[in-house]
Amino acid sequence: MDKILVANWKMNPGTLTEAIELARGSDHEGVILCPPFIYLHTLKDEIMNAALGAQDLFWEGETGPFTGEVSARMLKNLGVSHVVIGHSERRKRFHETTEILNHKLKVALAAGLTPIVCIGEELEEKMSGQSEAVWQKQCAEIFKDIQTNSLIYIAYEPVWAISTNKNALPDTPENATHAINFICSIISSHSTTSVIPAEAGIFGVSPSSIKFLYGGSVNSSNAASFLDIPNVTGLLVGGASLKIPEWQKMMALI
Ligand code: PEP
């Protein structure tokens, strides 16, 4: 099918032994495993077909006095190929602003990592009819001054559909299609405020270098309906990626 699955393990599993077991059971072409930082080094030698991604990175420098942080270059040197930027849990709990995400995107691209940039609205924003304005603002601020032809994944993740939220609501392929088409049109259209090479789309990002993922409580029962959305290249999955039988059913779809 030629689609991808990104497994966001978040702060799981609790031991390295479990992480190795999970990685071995998830080692499939087209899969990008994003474990906690401390498992990356070991898991690199446990997988042959999947790729490795990080769940985050620091926005500045290659080395330096940044206690607790991990740089893009450290990840790249370790064999990590992808990095998640701006997951809603980090935006909410760690107060990551779109300005920070813009810096993270720049350092990821400079280091040759493939970014997976999360875009998505909160429930209150959806209910008050602001979804499109939120997507527009997030894209404009996160992609500000970015000029690249490198591959970037944009993961549309409505925050209200992510399983770790209390009262997560199920999303529909129709809503996801509308959101992804809208975000796609933002990227493809020209902005008068951005620095753009004539041949590129908004923000100086070539529209053909952007691919879209969907994420939000996807599991083996609904995965096919989201993978079937024409502009969707793959899925960003949290909870279901931690359950090997469930994940194996999803891997069979790609
Ligand atoms: C996520 O963490 O990005 C996510 C989509 O989680 P879940 O699949 O558990 O909703």
Tab-separated table of C-alpha atoms in Angstrom, residues 7-121:
chain	number	residue	atom	x	y	z
A	7	ALA	CA	4.344	4.749	16.587
A	8	ASN	CA	4.430	7.371	19.316
A	9	TRP	CA	5.160	5.342	22.430
A	10	LYS	CA	5.090	8.454	24.637
A	11	MET	CA	6.523	7.612	28.124
A	12	ASN	CA	6.141	3.857	27.558
A	13	PRO	CA	6.993	1.049	28.141
A	14	GLY	CA	8.426	1.024	31.650
A	15	THR	CA	11.471	-1.179	31.038
A	16	LEU	CA	14.088	-1.672	28.353
A	17	THR	CA	13.195	-5.363	28.143
A	18	GLU	CA	9.606	-4.461	27.263
A	19	ALA	CA	10.806	-1.861	24.776
A	20	ILE	CA	12.939	-4.465	22.998
A	21	GLU	CA	9.997	-6.872	22.843
A	22	LEU	CA	7.735	-4.172	21.466
A	23	ALA	CA	10.318	-3.065	18.888
A	24	ARG	CA	10.862	-6.635	17.682
A	25	GLY	CA	7.117	-7.055	17.272
A	26	SER	CA	6.874	-3.771	15.365
A	27	ASP	CA	9.801	-4.178	12.987
A	28	HIS	CA	8.058	-3.661	9.657
A	29	GLU	CA	8.961	-1.619	6.593
A	30	GLY	CA	7.092	1.687	6.581
A	31	VAL	CA	6.989	1.829	10.381
A	32	ILE	CA	8.697	4.625	12.297
A	33	LEU	CA	9.158	3.812	15.964
A	34	CYS	CA	9.335	6.782	18.333
A	35	PRO	CA	10.332	5.430	21.739
A	36	PRO	CA	11.505	7.477	24.729
A	37	PHE	CA	15.015	8.900	24.191
A	38	ILE	CA	16.731	6.440	26.538
A	39	TYR	CA	15.691	3.418	24.451
A	40	LEU	CA	16.824	4.770	21.073
A	41	HIS	CA	20.406	3.561	21.242
A	42	THR	CA	19.524	-0.036	22.102
A	43	LEU	CA	16.558	-0.271	19.753
A	44	LYS	CA	18.644	0.810	16.787
A	45	ASP	CA	20.279	-2.627	16.905
A	46	GLU	CA	16.998	-4.474	17.428
A	47	ILE	CA	15.252	-3.375	14.235
A	48	MET	CA	16.059	-4.080	10.602
A	49	ASN	CA	13.030	-2.825	8.681
A	50	ALA	CA	11.486	-0.048	10.760
A	51	ALA	CA	13.013	3.414	11.119
A	52	LEU	CA	13.652	5.285	14.354
A	53	GLY	CA	12.139	8.597	15.336
A	54	ALA	CA	12.459	10.790	18.416
A	55	GLN	CA	9.468	12.282	20.200
A	56	ASP	CA	11.109	15.672	20.605
A	57	LEU	CA	14.389	17.602	20.327
A	58	PHE	CA	15.889	20.817	21.659
A	59	TRP	CA	15.567	23.934	19.523
A	60	GLU	CA	19.059	25.316	19.868
A	61	GLY	CA	22.680	24.280	19.449
A	62	GLU	CA	24.443	20.992	18.839
A	63	THR	CA	25.915	20.734	22.340
A	64	GLY	CA	25.846	23.157	25.264
A	65	PRO	CA	24.518	24.090	28.673
A	66	PHE	CA	20.951	22.859	28.202
A	67	THR	CA	20.303	20.516	31.112
A	68	GLY	CA	18.066	17.605	30.246
A	69	GLU	CA	17.884	18.375	26.535
A	70	VAL	CA	18.829	16.398	23.408
A	71	SER	CA	20.010	18.057	20.208
A	72	ALA	CA	19.153	17.337	16.591
A	73	ARG	CA	22.753	16.401	15.890
A	74	MET	CA	22.829	13.897	18.768
A	75	LEU	CA	19.742	12.222	17.349
A	76	LYS	CA	21.094	12.188	13.818
A	77	ASN	CA	24.432	10.738	14.953
A	78	LEU	CA	22.597	7.994	16.802
A	79	GLY	CA	20.848	6.826	13.630
A	80	VAL	CA	17.510	8.529	14.240
A	81	SER	CA	15.844	9.624	10.992
A	82	HIS	CA	12.591	11.284	12.100
A	83	VAL	CA	11.470	13.589	14.880
A	84	VAL	CA	8.015	14.547	16.159
A	85	ILE	CA	7.632	18.298	16.631
A	86	GLY	CA	4.836	19.987	18.533
A	87	HIS	CA	2.840	17.068	19.821
A	88	SER	CA	-0.203	18.508	21.590
A	89	GLU	CA	0.894	16.925	24.880
A	90	ARG	CA	4.104	18.953	24.725
A	91	ARG	CA	2.306	22.109	23.632
A	92	LYS	CA	-0.110	21.794	26.550
A	93	ARG	CA	1.966	20.351	29.379
A	94	PHE	CA	5.304	21.964	28.555
A	95	HIS	CA	3.924	25.194	27.103
A	96	GLU	CA	5.669	24.828	23.765
A	97	THR	CA	4.707	27.793	21.619
A	98	THR	CA	4.539	27.901	17.834
A	99	GLU	CA	7.690	30.056	17.969
A	100	ILE	CA	9.538	27.237	19.762
A	101	LEU	CA	8.195	24.743	17.233
A	102	ASN	CA	9.449	26.945	14.405
A	103	HIS	CA	12.957	26.801	15.917
A	104	LYS	CA	12.693	23.048	16.404
A	105	LEU	CA	11.658	22.618	12.787
A	106	LYS	CA	14.653	24.649	11.620
A	107	VAL	CA	17.186	22.657	13.652
A	108	ALA	CA	15.624	19.346	12.615
A	109	LEU	CA	15.855	20.256	8.927
A	110	ALA	CA	19.395	21.595	9.313
A	111	ALA	CA	20.476	18.296	10.870
A	112	GLY	CA	18.851	16.240	8.116
A	113	LEU	CA	16.094	14.795	10.300
A	114	THR	CA	12.649	14.340	8.764
A	115	PRO	CA	10.196	16.362	10.873
A	116	ILE	CA	6.718	15.160	11.775
A	117	VAL	CA	4.944	18.402	12.646
A	118	CYS	CA	1.696	18.107	14.600
A	119	ILE	CA	-1.154	20.491	13.783
A	120	GLY	CA	-4.564	20.380	15.404
A	121	GLU	CA	-7.282	22.227	17.230
